[in-house]
């Protein structure tokens, strides 16, 4: 079996030790990667540092065109990348195709955006000329999760590269393959050696070596709250700024005048997409008492029809990524033990015997303070709650420590404005749901969902520092 390499300073590097990469639909070996060490991280950071001055002084036009070429290569290889991502993560093939398209869009969007990302001219009183410049940090570090490795990888590295940083990327051990492939395509696109480095490895080896490295200038992390806190602490020791995206417990909030024909399939998709292993999954469903029964029974019907299978066969629902993630679904048992009611879920259908499958699950009657209502399951599991007024809906929506996204389903503008005003979340949708495709929309958390903003023009600012230049004109 070919061992998938690290990409350091434009070269493919394999080491003495390897990591197994599993196929989540069987639990069997799919591939292997190098098990990157602290020494590989040192080499990658050094390569990025050496490349940094040259890349940050490359003309905006040339950087833009290089990003654009990478977008085109991702589009050229769309089918192969999608299949690789589907095999590695278990996600349905059509969702992996969408991820490849979005990955290409990030490079396209930032290739365009960078050409109109200007500094400001400041008031020039008293003979001063003053202006700001956007200056790249230098070497940016990126720790990537396994749920959307290609899409999230490109989401964070495209703006970092666009403004002139060199990147060191640590993909997740559970799904590293597409990120390695993107780095190979980056070389083909003409990024100079050292500008894009990828070191596969374990979180507590390569990951922590990168987060705590004195040679990085910025760290972007997407993953769990506890590890986010660990890496931010490691970076803080070196006074390295951090952007954290740590998931959520995002609600769909359904009012009596909602168009259920649109809402219900969208709500189902928001929890089934990538088997619920989505930071912005619609994992809570808050229903007005007046439509509670019709929403619950309508959703039950949709979920009961859901097909399950291996990602490349393109079912509605693939397996979870790993045995470890499947164990998190024990949360469902604890909720039922505590008195919640299963509308649909385990035991209601055949689930493939091999692999890490878990069926679509709807839990009703959840206590607002309960674990299943407040914590991420990261599986195809929705916890419901109900409300009788706008005030109750707001209190429930804001009743977790997270605040990533939310959706309000209503045609009443007064209700919609009251809700969008009060909901504490980085994105609020109205009569639709989903953060996936919209590369233009700033994305990030309130509260324990993290800090910093990815996507949109905001991400260009995330990966730059502002320098003010003040010139006293003496004649
Ligand atoms: P994790 O936070 O452990 O892993 C995310 C990334 O961090 C991976 O690349 C991993 O290798 C790296 N990492 C792990 N330990 C590290 C350390 N000590 N130092 C530096 N890097 C380290 O997440 P997980 O264990 O794979 O998943 C657990 C839970 O996290 C999930 O159930 C879910 O709730 C949440 N999660 C959220 C997202 C998201 O998109 N926000 C993504 C993945 C997981
Ligand atoms: Mn895998």
Short mmCIF file of C-alpha atoms and ligand atoms in Angstrom, two decimals:
data_model
loop_
_atom_site.label_atom_id
_atom_site.label_comp_id
_atom_site.label_asym_id
_atom_site.label_seq_id
_atom_site.Cartn_x
_atom_site.Cartn_y
_atom_site.Cartn_z
CA UNK A 1 0.00 0.00 0.00
CA UNK A 2 1.39 3.43 -0.94
CA UNK A 3 1.95 5.59 2.10
CA UNK A 4 0.50 9.04 1.56
CA UNK A 5 3.24 11.59 2.24
CA UNK A 6 3.72 14.88 4.00
CA UNK A 7 4.35 17.79 1.63
CA UNK A 8 7.23 19.87 2.98
CA UNK A 9 9.10 22.52 0.99
CA UNK A 10 7.60 21.25 -2.25
CA UNK A 11 8.72 17.66 -1.68
CA UNK A 12 6.88 14.50 -0.74
CA UNK A 13 8.19 13.13 2.54
CA UNK A 14 7.53 9.71 4.03
CA UNK A 15 8.82 8.59 7.40
CA UNK A 16 9.59 5.46 9.34
CA UNK A 17 6.19 5.43 11.02
CA UNK A 18 2.77 5.28 9.42
CA UNK A 19 -0.87 5.79 10.40
CA UNK A 20 -3.74 3.61 9.19
CA UNK A 21 -6.65 5.35 7.51
CA UNK A 22 -9.91 3.42 7.79
CA UNK A 23 -12.92 3.09 5.52
CA UNK A 24 -15.79 4.00 7.87
CA UNK A 25 -18.30 1.92 5.91
CA UNK A 26 -16.38 -1.30 6.73
CA UNK A 27 -13.93 -0.41 9.48
CA UNK A 28 -11.22 -1.91 7.23
CA UNK A 29 -7.94 -0.37 6.08
CA UNK A 30 -8.36 2.16 3.26
CA UNK A 31 -4.93 3.79 3.07
CA UNK A 32 -1.93 4.83 5.10
CA UNK A 33 -0.18 8.13 5.73
CA UNK A 34 3.10 9.15 7.22
CA UNK A 35 2.85 9.64 10.99
CA UNK A 36 4.31 13.13 11.09
CA UNK A 37 6.47 14.00 14.09
CA UNK A 38 7.55 17.20 15.80
CA UNK A 39 10.65 17.12 13.53
CA UNK A 40 8.44 17.13 10.42
CA UNK A 41 6.53 20.08 11.87
CA UNK A 42 9.86 21.88 12.48
CA UNK A 43 10.88 21.27 8.87
CA UNK A 44 7.51 22.44 7.53
CA UNK A 45 7.52 25.61 9.63
CA UNK A 46 11.10 26.34 8.53
CA UNK A 47 10.15 25.82 4.87
CA UNK A 48 7.17 28.14 5.26
CA UNK A 49 9.38 30.75 6.93
CA UNK A 50 11.93 30.61 4.09
CA UNK A 51 9.22 30.99 1.47
CA UNK A 52 7.41 33.73 3.36
CA UNK A 53 9.29 36.84 2.23
CA UNK A 54 9.13 35.89 -1.43
CA UNK A 55 5.46 34.88 -1.41
CA UNK A 56 4.31 37.92 0.57
CA UNK A 57 6.06 40.18 -1.97
CA UNK A 58 4.63 38.43 -5.00
CA UNK A 59 2.29 40.77 -6.86
CA UNK A 60 -1.38 40.58 -5.98
CA UNK A 61 -2.11 39.65 -9.59
CA UNK A 62 0.29 36.72 -9.52
CA UNK A 63 -1.08 35.42 -6.22
CA UNK A 64 -4.59 35.81 -7.57
CA UNK A 65 -3.73 33.86 -10.72
CA UNK A 66 -2.05 31.07 -8.73
CA UNK A 67 -5.12 30.68 -6.55
CA UNK A 68 -7.27 30.68 -9.67
CA UNK A 69 -5.16 27.89 -11.23
CA UNK A 70 -5.64 25.79 -8.10
CA UNK A 71 -9.41 26.36 -8.31
CA UNK A 72 -9.30 25.11 -11.90
CA UNK A 73 -7.27 22.01 -10.95
CA UNK A 74 -9.72 21.14 -8.17
CA UNK A 75 -12.52 21.46 -10.72
CA UNK A 76 -10.58 19.33 -13.21
CA UNK A 77 -10.15 16.60 -10.56
CA UNK A 78 -13.61 17.01 -9.05
CA UNK A 79 -14.70 13.39 -9.48
CA UNK A 80 -11.48 11.88 -8.13
CA UNK A 81 -11.39 14.26 -5.18
CA UNK A 82 -15.05 13.61 -4.40
CA UNK A 83 -14.56 9.83 -4.49
CA UNK A 84 -11.47 10.07 -2.27
CA UNK A 85 -13.34 12.27 0.23
CA UNK A 86 -16.36 9.96 0.17
CA UNK A 87 -14.23 6.86 0.80
CA UNK A 88 -12.22 8.51 3.55
CA UNK A 89 -15.04 10.24 5.47
CA UNK A 90 -17.95 7.96 4.54
CA UNK A 91 -20.02 10.90 3.31
CA UNK A 92 -22.43 10.39 0.39
CA UNK A 93 -20.75 10.94 -2.97
CA UNK A 94 -23.04 13.78 -4.02
CA UNK A 95 -22.15 15.64 -0.79
CA UNK A 96 -18.46 15.05 -1.49
CA UNK A 97 -18.95 16.46 -5.01
CA UNK A 98 -20.52 19.55 -3.47
CA UNK A 99 -17.51 19.81 -1.14
CA UNK A 100 -15.12 19.69 -4.11
CA UNK A 101 -17.10 22.45 -5.81
CA UNK A 102 -17.02 24.59 -2.68
CA UNK A 103 -13.29 23.92 -2.24
CA UNK A 104 -12.71 25.26 -5.76
CA UNK A 105 -15.00 28.22 -5.01
CA UNK A 106 -12.83 29.26 -2.04
CA UNK A 107 -9.77 29.64 -4.27
CA UNK A 108 -11.84 31.36 -6.95
CA UNK A 109 -13.53 33.73 -4.48
CA UNK A 110 -10.29 34.75 -2.74
CA UNK A 111 -8.45 35.01 -6.07
CA UNK A 112 -11.03 37.63 -6.99
CA UNK A 113 -11.44 39.24 -3.56
CA UNK A 114 -7.74 39.89 -3.06
CA UNK A 115 -7.71 42.28 -6.01
CA UNK A 116 -10.08 44.66 -4.23
CA UNK A 117 -8.87 44.23 -0.65
CA UNK A 118 -7.47 47.72 -0.06
CA UNK A 119 -6.08 49.63 2.87
CA UNK A 120 -7.54 52.98 3.88
CA UNK A 121 -6.39 56.51 3.45
CA UNK A 122 -6.61 58.30 6.82
CA UNK A 123 -7.49 61.97 7.49
CA UNK A 124 -4.45 64.01 6.43
CA UNK A 125 -4.56 66.95 8.78
CA UNK A 126 -1.57 69.15 9.57
CA UNK A 127 0.67 68.03 6.75
CA UNK A 128 0.45 64.30 7.41
CA UNK A 129 -0.13 61.61 4.83
CA UNK A 130 -1.40 58.47 6.53
CA UNK A 131 -2.65 55.16 5.25
CA UNK A 132 -3.05 51.53 6.24
CA UNK A 133 -1.70 48.41 4.60
CA UNK A 134 -2.81 44.81 5.09
CA UNK A 135 0.24 42.79 6.05
CA UNK A 136 0.20 38.98 6.14
CA UNK A 137 1.15 37.34 9.44
CA UNK A 138 3.88 35.26 7.80
CA UNK A 139 3.47 31.57 8.68
CA UNK A 140 -0.08 30.46 9.44
CA UNK A 141 -0.89 27.07 11.00
CA UNK A 142 -4.10 25.21 10.23
CA UNK A 143 -5.43 22.24 12.22
CA UNK A 144 -8.22 20.62 10.23
CA UNK A 145 -11.04 18.30 11.35
CA UNK A 146 -12.16 15.09 9.64
CA UNK A 147 -15.75 16.05 8.89
CA UNK A 148 -15.17 18.32 5.88
CA UNK A 149 -11.41 18.07 5.40
CA UNK A 150 -11.30 19.26 1.79
CA UNK A 151 -13.89 22.00 2.18
CA UNK A 152 -12.72 23.29 5.57
CA UNK A 153 -9.07 22.91 4.59
CA UNK A 154 -9.60 25.12 1.55
CA UNK A 155 -11.81 27.48 3.57
CA UNK A 156 -8.94 28.36 5.87
CA UNK A 157 -5.91 28.13 3.57
CA UNK A 158 -7.34 30.01 0.56
CA UNK A 159 -7.69 33.40 2.33
CA UNK A 160 -4.42 32.87 4.23
CA UNK A 161 -2.54 32.26 0.96
CA UNK A 162 -4.39 35.03 -0.87
CA UNK A 163 -3.11 37.74 1.48
CA UNK A 164 0.44 36.37 1.30
CA UNK A 165 0.92 33.90 4.16
CA UNK A 166 2.67 30.54 3.85
CA UNK A 167 0.75 27.70 5.45
CA UNK A 168 1.46 24.58 7.50
CA UNK A 169 -1.55 22.29 7.60
CA UNK A 170 -2.16 19.38 9.99
CA UNK A 171 -5.08 17.30 8.66
CA UNK A 172 -7.09 15.03 10.97
CA UNK A 173 -5.81 11.47 11.37
CA UNK A 174 -9.31 10.11 10.63
CA UNK A 175 -9.56 11.72 7.18
CA UNK A 176 -6.29 13.16 5.87
CA UNK A 177 -6.31 12.07 2.22
CA UNK A 178 -7.99 14.93 0.37
CA UNK A 179 -5.91 17.60 2.13
CA UNK A 180 -2.69 15.87 1.03
CA UNK A 181 -4.07 15.75 -2.51
CA UNK A 182 -4.91 19.48 -2.43
CA UNK A 183 -1.29 20.24 -1.44
CA UNK A 184 -0.07 18.19 -4.42
CA UNK A 185 -2.41 20.16 -6.68
CA UNK A 186 -1.11 23.40 -5.15
CA UNK A 187 2.38 22.49 -6.37
CA UNK A 188 0.99 21.75 -9.82
CA UNK A 189 -0.79 25.12 -9.76
CA UNK A 190 2.56 26.85 -9.28
CA UNK A 191 2.62 27.74 -5.59
CA UNK A 192 6.37 27.95 -4.88
CA UNK A 193 7.93 25.26 -2.63
CA UNK A 194 7.31 25.97 1.05
CA UNK A 195 4.18 28.06 0.51
CA UNK A 196 1.81 25.11 1.10
CA UNK A 197 3.01 22.44 3.55
CA UNK A 198 0.96 19.54 4.90
CA UNK A 199 2.00 17.22 7.73
CA UNK A 200 -0.39 14.33 8.49
CA UNK A 201 -0.13 13.05 12.03
CA UNK A 202 -1.77 12.58 15.40
CA UNK A 203 -3.27 15.48 17.28
CA UNK A 204 -1.20 14.98 20.41
CA UNK A 205 2.03 14.61 18.40
CA UNK A 206 2.12 16.64 15.18
CA UNK A 207 -0.93 18.73 16.15
CA UNK A 208 0.34 19.97 19.48
CA UNK A 209 3.85 20.45 18.05
CA UNK A 210 2.35 22.80 15.47
CA UNK A 211 0.01 24.65 17.86
CA UNK A 212 2.83 25.34 20.33
CA UNK A 213 5.50 26.07 17.72
CA UNK A 214 7.37 29.33 18.30
CA UNK A 215 7.82 29.72 14.52
CA UNK A 216 4.14 30.19 13.64
CA UNK A 217 2.44 33.59 13.53
CA UNK A 218 -1.25 32.62 13.53
CA UNK A 219 -3.23 29.45 14.27
CA UNK A 220 -6.57 28.39 12.87
CA UNK A 221 -8.28 25.42 14.53
CA UNK A 222 -11.56 23.67 13.81
CA UNK A 223 -12.66 20.87 16.11
CA UNK A 224 -13.86 20.21 19.65
CA UNK A 225 -14.11 22.70 22.54
CA UNK A 226 -11.60 20.90 24.82
CA UNK A 227 -8.92 20.60 22.14
CA UNK A 228 -9.62 24.15 20.95
CA UNK A 229 -8.85 25.32 24.44
CA UNK A 230 -5.65 23.20 24.55
CA UNK A 231 -4.29 24.56 21.25
CA UNK A 232 -5.23 28.15 22.07
CA UNK A 233 -3.35 27.84 25.37
CA UNK A 234 -0.29 26.42 23.60
CA UNK A 235 -0.38 29.29 21.07
CA UNK A 236 -0.89 31.90 23.77
CA UNK A 237 2.43 30.93 25.35
CA UNK A 238 4.07 32.29 22.19
CA UNK A 239 1.59 35.20 21.89
CA UNK A 240 0.25 33.69 18.68
CA UNK A 241 -3.31 34.78 17.76
CA UNK A 242 -5.87 32.06 17.17
CA UNK A 243 -9.14 31.59 15.30
CA UNK A 244 -11.29 28.82 16.78
CA UNK A 245 -14.33 27.19 15.23
CA UNK A 246 -15.74 24.70 17.72
CA UNK A 247 -19.11 23.53 16.54
CA UNK A 248 -22.53 24.16 17.99
CA UNK A 249 -25.98 22.99 18.93
CA UNK A 250 -27.76 24.94 16.27
CA UNK A 251 -31.56 25.26 16.28
CA UNK A 252 -34.21 25.25 13.60
CA UNK A 253 -37.02 27.34 15.10
CA UNK A 254 -40.43 26.66 13.58
CA UNK A 255 -43.36 29.09 13.98
CA UNK A 256 -46.98 28.20 13.15
CA UNK A 257 -47.00 30.12 9.85
CA UNK A 258 -43.89 28.33 8.51
CA UNK A 259 -44.16 26.69 5.10
CA UNK A 260 -43.70 23.11 6.28
CA UNK A 261 -43.44 21.74 2.74
CA UNK A 262 -40.14 23.64 2.47
CA UNK A 263 -39.12 23.56 6.12
CA UNK A 264 -39.35 19.83 6.86
CA UNK A 265 -37.10 18.49 4.06
CA UNK A 266 -34.61 21.29 4.78
CA UNK A 267 -34.61 20.51 8.51
CA UNK A 268 -34.12 16.81 7.74
CA UNK A 269 -31.18 17.64 5.48
CA UNK A 270 -29.65 19.93 8.10
CA UNK A 271 -29.28 16.95 10.44
CA UNK A 272 -28.61 14.18 7.91
CA UNK A 273 -25.91 15.98 5.95
CA UNK A 274 -22.59 14.23 6.55
CA UNK A 275 -24.47 12.00 9.05
CA UNK A 276 -24.90 14.98 11.37
CA UNK A 277 -21.13 15.40 11.69
CA UNK A 278 -21.36 19.06 10.74
CA UNK A 279 -20.35 21.93 13.00
CA UNK A 280 -23.47 23.77 11.86
CA UNK A 281 -25.80 20.73 11.92
CA UNK A 282 -29.42 21.49 12.76
CA UNK A 283 -29.23 19.36 15.88
CA UNK A 284 -32.00 21.10 17.82
CA UNK A 285 -35.55 21.57 16.65
CA UNK A 286 -37.62 24.16 18.50
CA UNK A 287 -41.30 23.95 17.57
CA UNK A 288 -44.20 26.24 18.37
CA UNK A 289 -46.84 24.30 20.30
CA UNK A 290 -49.42 25.02 17.61
CA UNK A 291 -47.56 22.96 14.96
CA UNK A 292 -45.74 20.53 17.17
CA UNK A 293 -47.57 17.37 16.14
CA UNK A 294 -47.49 18.08 12.40
CA UNK A 295 -43.77 18.93 12.49
CA UNK A 296 -42.82 15.84 14.51
CA UNK A 297 -44.90 13.42 12.43
CA UNK A 298 -43.83 15.01 9.12
CA UNK A 299 -40.17 14.73 10.08
CA UNK A 300 -40.61 11.16 11.28
CA UNK A 301 -41.93 10.20 7.85
CA UNK A 302 -38.98 11.79 6.05
CA UNK A 303 -36.44 10.17 8.37
CA UNK A 304 -38.07 6.73 8.09
CA UNK A 305 -37.56 6.86 4.30
CA UNK A 306 -33.85 7.74 4.57
CA UNK A 307 -31.49 5.36 2.77
CA UNK A 308 -28.26 4.27 4.46
CA UNK A 309 -25.07 2.88 2.94
CA UNK A 310 -21.44 3.40 2.02
CA UNK A 311 -20.58 6.93 0.87
CA UNK A 312 -19.55 6.04 -2.70
CA UNK A 313 -23.00 4.40 -3.23
CA UNK A 314 -24.49 7.85 -2.59
CA UNK A 315 -27.17 7.07 0.02
CA UNK A 316 -28.97 9.77 2.04
CA UNK A 317 -26.93 8.80 5.07
CA UNK A 318 -23.44 7.30 5.33
CA UNK A 319 -21.65 5.89 8.38
CA UNK A 320 -20.09 7.94 11.16
CA UNK A 321 -16.35 8.47 10.84
CA UNK A 322 -15.12 6.13 13.58
CA UNK A 323 -15.98 3.80 16.45
CA UNK A 324 -15.08 6.65 18.80
CA UNK A 325 -17.66 8.94 17.21
CA UNK A 326 -20.29 6.18 17.28
CA UNK A 327 -19.77 5.88 21.02
CA UNK A 328 -20.87 9.51 21.37
CA UNK A 329 -24.35 8.39 20.33
CA UNK A 330 -24.63 6.81 23.81
CA UNK A 331 -26.02 10.26 24.56
CA UNK A 332 -29.27 9.02 22.99
CA UNK A 333 -29.54 6.17 25.52
CA UNK A 334 -28.90 8.55 28.39
CA UNK A 335 -31.62 10.91 27.09
CA UNK A 336 -34.13 8.06 26.90
CA UNK A 337 -33.15 6.86 30.37
CA UNK A 338 -33.81 10.39 31.61
CA UNK A 339 -37.37 10.30 30.23
CA UNK A 340 -37.15 11.68 26.68
CA UNK A 341 -39.09 9.88 23.95
CA UNK A 342 -37.69 8.34 20.75
CA UNK A 343 -39.88 9.21 17.74
CA UNK A 344 -37.57 7.38 15.36
CA UNK A 345 -34.10 5.94 15.89
CA UNK A 346 -32.12 2.85 16.91
CA UNK A 347 -34.11 -0.38 16.66
CA UNK A 348 -36.55 0.99 14.10
CA UNK A 349 -34.67 -0.23 11.05
CA UNK A 350 -31.87 -2.41 9.73
CA UNK A 351 -28.47 -0.80 10.04
CA UNK A 352 -25.51 -2.21 8.05
CA UNK A 353 -23.65 -4.66 10.29
CA UNK A 354 -20.11 -3.58 9.41
CA UNK A 355 -18.81 -0.05 9.69
CA UNK A 356 -19.75 2.79 12.01
CA UNK A 357 -23.42 3.36 11.13
CA UNK A 358 -26.05 5.03 13.28
CA UNK A 359 -29.65 5.55 12.10
CA UNK A 360 -31.48 8.88 11.82
CA UNK A 361 -32.88 9.68 15.24
CA UNK A 362 -35.50 12.13 16.49
CA UNK A 363 -35.84 12.60 20.25
CA UNK A 364 -38.88 14.40 21.62
CA UNK A 365 -39.61 15.82 25.03
CA UNK A 366 -36.04 16.84 25.83
CA UNK A 367 -35.50 18.86 28.95
CA UNK A 368 -33.93 22.25 28.13
CA UNK A 369 -31.17 21.56 30.65
CA UNK A 370 -30.42 18.01 29.46
CA UNK A 371 -27.21 16.79 27.89
CA UNK A 372 -28.82 15.90 24.54
CA UNK A 373 -30.28 19.41 24.30
CA UNK A 374 -27.04 21.20 25.13
CA UNK A 375 -24.13 19.04 23.90
CA UNK A 376 -23.00 18.06 20.40
CA UNK A 377 -23.77 14.44 19.52
CA UNK A 378 -22.17 14.86 16.08
CA UNK A 379 -24.45 12.22 14.64
CA UNK A 380 -27.80 12.18 12.77
CA UNK A 381 -29.69 13.02 15.96
CA UNK A 382 -32.18 15.84 16.55
CA UNK A 383 -33.40 16.90 19.99
CA UNK A 384 -36.72 18.75 20.06
CA UNK A 385 -38.18 21.30 22.41
CA UNK A 386 -41.32 23.42 22.23
CA UNK A 387 -42.34 27.00 22.94
CA UNK A 388 -45.47 29.12 23.08
CA UNK A 389 -44.11 32.65 22.52
CA UNK A 390 -41.33 34.57 20.82
CA UNK A 391 -39.75 35.17 24.22
CA UNK A 392 -39.68 31.45 25.00
CA UNK A 393 -38.27 30.72 21.56
CA UNK A 394 -35.43 33.21 22.11
CA UNK A 395 -34.65 31.79 25.55
CA UNK A 396 -34.50 28.23 24.17
CA UNK A 397 -32.46 29.26 21.12
CA UNK A 398 -29.89 30.97 23.35
CA UNK A 399 -30.05 28.26 26.01
CA UNK A 400 -26.76 26.54 25.22
CA UNK A 401 -23.16 27.68 25.57
CA UNK A 402 -22.79 27.53 21.78
CA UNK A 403 -23.81 30.08 19.15
CA UNK A 404 -22.82 29.04 15.64
CA UNK A 405 -25.90 29.22 13.44
CA UNK A 406 -29.70 29.26 13.75
CA UNK A 407 -32.70 29.26 11.42
CA UNK A 408 -36.06 30.95 11.89
CA UNK A 409 -39.02 29.53 9.98
CA UNK A 410 -41.82 32.14 9.75
CA UNK A 411 -43.41 34.52 7.27
CA UNK A 412 -44.21 37.11 9.94
CA UNK A 413 -41.64 39.91 9.59
CA UNK A 414 -42.14 41.12 13.17
CA UNK A 415 -41.40 37.64 14.50
CA UNK A 416 -38.46 37.22 12.15
CA UNK A 417 -36.89 40.55 13.15
CA UNK A 418 -37.42 39.91 16.85
CA UNK A 419 -35.70 36.56 16.51
CA UNK A 420 -32.79 37.60 14.27
CA UNK A 421 -32.12 40.54 16.59
CA UNK A 422 -31.92 38.46 19.78
CA UNK A 423 -30.38 35.16 18.65
CA UNK A 424 -26.75 34.92 19.67
CA UNK A 425 -25.14 33.14 16.72
CA UNK A 426 -22.64 33.92 13.97
CA UNK A 427 -25.15 33.23 11.19
CA UNK A 428 -28.93 33.41 11.30
CA UNK A 429 -30.97 32.02 8.41
CA UNK A 430 -34.60 32.83 7.63
CA UNK A 431 -36.73 30.23 5.86
CA UNK A 432 -33.65 28.30 4.78
CA UNK A 433 -30.77 26.56 6.53
CA UNK A 434 -27.16 25.91 5.83
CA UNK A 435 -23.72 27.40 5.87
CA UNK A 436 -22.05 24.98 3.46
CA UNK A 437 -21.98 26.53 0.04
CA UNK A 438 -22.00 30.24 0.76
CA UNK A 439 -18.33 31.12 0.62
CA UNK A 440 -19.29 34.83 0.66
CA UNK A 441 -21.01 34.70 4.07
CA UNK A 442 -18.85 35.35 7.14
CA UNK A 443 -18.95 32.35 9.45
CA UNK A 444 -17.92 31.83 13.05
CA UNK A 445 -19.12 31.50 16.58
CA UNK A 446 -20.52 33.27 19.57
CA UNK A 447 -19.73 31.81 22.99
CA UNK A 448 -18.19 28.34 23.05
CA UNK A 449 -18.59 28.03 19.28
CA UNK A 450 -15.33 29.94 19.10
CA UNK A 451 -13.96 33.24 17.87
CA UNK A 452 -12.59 34.74 14.70
CA UNK A 453 -14.37 34.69 11.36
CA UNK A 454 -13.85 32.49 8.33
CA UNK A 455 -15.37 32.90 4.85
CA UNK A 456 -16.29 36.11 3.06
CA UNK A 457 -14.15 39.25 3.12
CA UNK A 458 -13.87 38.86 6.91
CA UNK A 459 -11.45 35.96 6.47
CA UNK A 460 -9.02 38.20 4.55
CA UNK A 461 -8.90 40.40 7.64
CA UNK A 462 -8.50 37.34 9.88
CA UNK A 463 -5.23 36.40 8.17
CA UNK A 464 -3.69 39.92 8.08
CA UNK A 465 -2.42 42.53 10.44
CA UNK A 466 -3.02 46.22 9.85
CA UNK A 467 0.01 48.44 9.52
CA UNK A 468 -0.57 52.22 9.70
CA UNK A 469 2.00 54.38 7.90
CA UNK A 470 2.15 58.02 8.96
CA UNK A 471 4.28 60.36 6.92
CA UNK A 472 4.94 63.98 7.93
CA UNK A 473 5.30 66.00 4.76
CA UNK A 474 8.00 68.56 5.32
CA UNK A 475 7.66 70.69 2.20
P1 LIG B 1 -10.60 16.99 17.93
O1 LIG B 1 -10.86 18.37 18.39
O2 LIG B 1 -9.87 16.05 18.83
O3 LIG B 1 -9.79 16.99 16.54
C1 LIG B 1 -9.75 18.07 15.63
C2 LIG B 1 -8.33 18.25 15.12
O4 LIG B 1 -7.48 18.56 16.21
C3 LIG B 1 -7.70 17.02 14.45
O5 LIG B 1 -6.85 17.43 13.37
C4 LIG B 1 -6.85 16.43 15.56
O6 LIG B 1 -5.75 15.68 15.08
C5 LIG B 1 -6.36 17.69 16.25
N1 LIG B 1 -5.97 17.47 17.65
C6 LIG B 1 -6.47 16.56 18.53
N2 LIG B 1 -5.83 16.67 19.72
C7 LIG B 1 -4.92 17.65 19.59
C8 LIG B 1 -3.96 18.23 20.47
N3 LIG B 1 -3.81 17.81 21.73
N4 LIG B 1 -3.21 19.24 20.00
C9 LIG B 1 -3.33 19.69 18.74
N5 LIG B 1 -4.21 19.18 17.86
C10 LIG B 1 -5.01 18.17 18.27
O7 LIG B 1 -12.01 16.39 17.57
P2 LIG B 1 -12.44 14.83 17.51
O8 LIG B 1 -11.97 14.08 18.71
O9 LIG B 1 -12.07 14.32 16.19
O10 LIG B 1 -14.03 14.99 17.62
C11 LIG B 1 -14.64 15.11 18.88
C12 LIG B 1 -15.79 16.11 18.82
O11 LIG B 1 -15.35 17.37 18.37
C13 LIG B 1 -16.91 15.75 17.87
O12 LIG B 1 -17.79 14.83 18.41
C14 LIG B 1 -17.53 17.09 17.65
O13 LIG B 1 -18.43 17.39 18.68
C15 LIG B 1 -16.38 18.04 17.68
N6 LIG B 1 -15.89 18.39 16.32
C16 LIG B 1 -16.30 19.57 15.79
C17 LIG B 1 -15.91 19.91 14.52
C18 LIG B 1 -16.34 21.20 13.88
O14 LIG B 1 -16.49 21.25 12.70
N7 LIG B 1 -16.48 22.24 14.65
C19 LIG B 1 -15.12 19.05 13.76
C20 LIG B 1 -14.68 17.84 14.34
C21 LIG B 1 -15.10 17.54 15.63
MN1 LIG B 2 -11.03 7.84 6.92
#
